[in-house]
mmCIF file of C-alpha atoms in Angstrom:
data_model
loop_
_atom_site.group_PDB
_atom_site.id
_atom_site.type_symbol
_atom_site.label_atom_id
_atom_site.label_comp_id
_atom_site.label_asym_id
_atom_site.label_seq_id
_atom_site.Cartn_x
_atom_site.Cartn_y
_atom_site.Cartn_z
ATOM 1 C CA CYS D 1435 84.536 63.826 92.363
ATOM 2 C CA SER D 1436 87.697 63.756 94.461
ATOM 3 C CA LEU D 1437 86.202 65.703 97.354
ATOM 4 C CA LEU D 1438 83.025 64.341 98.863
ATOM 5 C CA LEU D 1439 80.829 67.140 100.133
ATOM 6 C CA TYR D 1440 78.602 65.766 102.857
ATOM 7 C CA ALA D 1441 77.361 68.749 104.837
ATOM 8 C CA VAL D 1442 78.904 71.720 103.096
ATOM 9 C CA ASN D 1443 76.718 74.752 102.912
ATOM 10 C CA GLY D 1444 77.358 78.440 102.271
ATOM 11 C CA LEU D 1445 78.258 79.148 105.876
ATOM 12 C CA GLN D 1446 80.873 76.395 105.998
ATOM 13 C CA ALA D 1447 82.341 77.503 102.678
ATOM 14 C CA ARG D 1448 82.610 81.124 103.863
ATOM 15 C CA THR D 1449 84.122 80.020 107.186
ATOM 16 C CA PHE D 1450 86.795 78.014 105.362
ATOM 17 C CA GLY D 1451 87.420 81.015 103.105
ATOM 18 C CA VAL D 1452 87.854 83.357 106.067
ATOM 19 C CA TRP D 1453 90.175 80.835 107.757
ATOM 20 C CA THR D 1454 92.266 80.680 104.570
ATOM 21 C CA LEU D 1455 92.362 84.475 104.319
ATOM 22 C CA LEU D 1456 93.383 84.829 107.971
ATOM 23 C CA SER D 1457 96.168 82.263 107.526
ATOM 24 C CA SER D 1458 97.483 84.087 104.471
ATOM 25 C CA VAL D 1459 97.472 87.459 106.272
ATOM 26 C CA ILE D 1460 99.407 85.938 109.196
ATOM 27 C CA ARG D 1461 101.908 84.377 106.796
ATOM 28 C CA CYS D 1462 102.410 87.654 104.906
ATOM 29 C CA LEU D 1463 102.954 89.550 108.168
ATOM 30 C CA CYS D 1464 105.550 86.973 109.196
ATOM 31 C CA ALA D 1465 107.312 87.396 105.853
ATOM 32 C CA ILE D 1466 107.484 91.150 106.488
ATOM 33 C CA ASP D 1467 108.710 90.795 110.096
ATOM 34 C CA ILE D 1468 110.526 87.456 110.024
ATOM 35 C CA ARG D 1469 112.439 88.173 113.269
ATOM 36 C CA ASN D 1470 109.270 88.519 115.361
ATOM 37 C CA ARG D 1471 109.416 85.246 117.304
ATOM 38 C CA THR D 1472 105.777 85.301 118.412
ATOM 39 C CA LEU D 1473 104.546 85.907 114.873
ATOM 40 C CA TYR D 1474 106.944 83.245 113.602
ATOM 41 C CA HIS D 1475 105.495 80.665 116.003
ATOM 42 C CA ILE D 1476 101.910 81.636 115.130
ATOM 43 C CA THR D 1477 102.730 81.265 111.430
ATOM 44 C CA LEU D 1478 104.309 77.878 112.025
ATOM 45 C CA PHE D 1479 101.161 76.841 113.900
ATOM 46 C CA THR D 1480 98.990 77.818 110.888
ATOM 47 C CA PHE D 1481 100.903 75.303 108.769
ATOM 48 C CA PHE D 1482 100.529 72.575 111.427
ATOM 49 C CA LEU D 1483 96.819 73.371 111.593
ATOM 50 C CA ALA D 1484 96.445 73.161 107.798
ATOM 51 C CA LEU D 1485 98.353 69.882 107.691
ATOM 52 C CA ALA D 1486 96.220 68.398 110.473
ATOM 53 C CA HIS D 1487 93.029 69.600 108.785
ATOM 54 C CA PHE D 1488 93.756 68.034 105.402
ATOM 55 C CA LEU D 1489 95.156 64.817 106.896
ATOM 56 C CA SER D 1490 92.062 64.437 109.081
ATOM 57 C CA GLU D 1491 89.755 64.953 106.094
ATOM 58 C CA VAL D 1492 91.556 62.170 104.214
ATOM 59 C CA PHE D 1493 92.299 59.629 106.935
ATOM 60 C CA ILE D 1494 89.806 60.235 109.754
ATOM 61 C CA TYR D 1495 86.610 61.628 108.220
ATOM 62 C CA HIS D 1496 87.122 60.164 104.721
ATOM 63 C CA THR D 1497 85.587 63.263 103.137
ATOM 64 C CA ALA D 1498 88.461 63.763 100.702
ATOM 65 C CA ALA D 1499 90.444 61.462 98.465
ATOM 66 C CA LEU D 1500 94.221 61.625 98.163
ATOM 67 C CA THR D 1501 94.285 63.431 94.804
ATOM 68 C CA ILE D 1502 96.359 66.350 93.535
ATOM 69 C CA GLY D 1503 93.781 68.758 95.007
ATOM 70 C CA ILE D 1504 94.554 67.442 98.482
ATOM 71 C CA MET D 1505 98.206 66.542 97.906
ATOM 72 C CA ALA D 1506 99.112 70.131 96.972
ATOM 73 C CA PRO D 1507 98.149 71.715 100.323
ATOM 74 C CA LEU D 1508 99.641 68.727 102.167
ATOM 75 C CA MET D 1509 102.962 69.242 100.395
ATOM 76 C CA VAL D 1510 102.912 73.022 100.885
ATOM 77 C CA ALA D 1511 102.181 72.647 104.598
ATOM 78 C CA SER D 1512 104.798 69.901 105.042
ATOM 79 C CA PHE D 1513 107.595 71.742 103.233
ATOM 80 C CA SER D 1514 106.678 75.008 104.947
ATOM 81 C CA ILE D 1515 106.833 73.362 108.371
ATOM 82 C CA LEU D 1516 110.212 71.852 107.540
ATOM 83 C CA GLY D 1517 111.565 75.154 106.239
ATOM 84 C CA MET D 1518 110.253 77.122 109.190
ATOM 85 C CA LEU D 1519 111.697 74.658 111.719
ATOM 86 C CA ILE D 1520 115.086 75.004 110.023
ATOM 87 C CA GLY D 1521 114.665 78.782 109.932
ATOM 88 C CA LEU D 1522 113.781 78.819 113.624
ATOM 89 C CA GLN D 1523 117.255 77.519 114.441
ATOM 90 C CA TYR D 1524 118.808 80.433 112.527
ATOM 91 C CA LEU D 1525 116.596 82.920 114.353
ATOM 92 C CA GLU D 1526 117.752 81.501 117.704
ATOM 93 C CA VAL D 1527 121.428 81.668 116.675
ATOM 94 C CA GLU D 1528 120.956 85.244 115.472
ATOM 95 C CA GLU D 1529 119.234 86.203 118.720
ATOM 96 C CA LEU D 1530 122.083 84.701 120.781
ATOM 97 C CA SER D 1531 124.705 86.579 118.766
ATOM 98 C CA GLN D 1532 122.811 89.850 119.209
ATOM 99 C CA ASN D 1533 122.623 89.271 122.967
ATOM 100 C CA LYS D 1534 126.398 88.710 123.090
ATOM 101 C CA LYS D 1535 126.966 92.011 121.240
ATOM 102 C CA LYS D 1536 124.831 93.855 123.814
ATOM 103 C CA ASN D 1537 126.832 92.419 126.727
#
């Protein structure tokens, strides 16, 4: 088995499920209102949190092996962080240009 389950019980599984659901709701809300800077930063943080979680399970706690089941969320989080950091620069440029139009 690629994922070693040491102390996983129903409560921990449901907690992880709720965390995943909450992250997906935040990400969908950001997709709807992409210019909301606070929501954008919160969404970016969810990807950093996911990346840190999966990396810690592999390299710190050794509860997961580096298989496709772990590599997929690592790649999604990494590419999403990269894309959102690039997108953040465009949001800042857009905000500056809108401020110039107001003045």
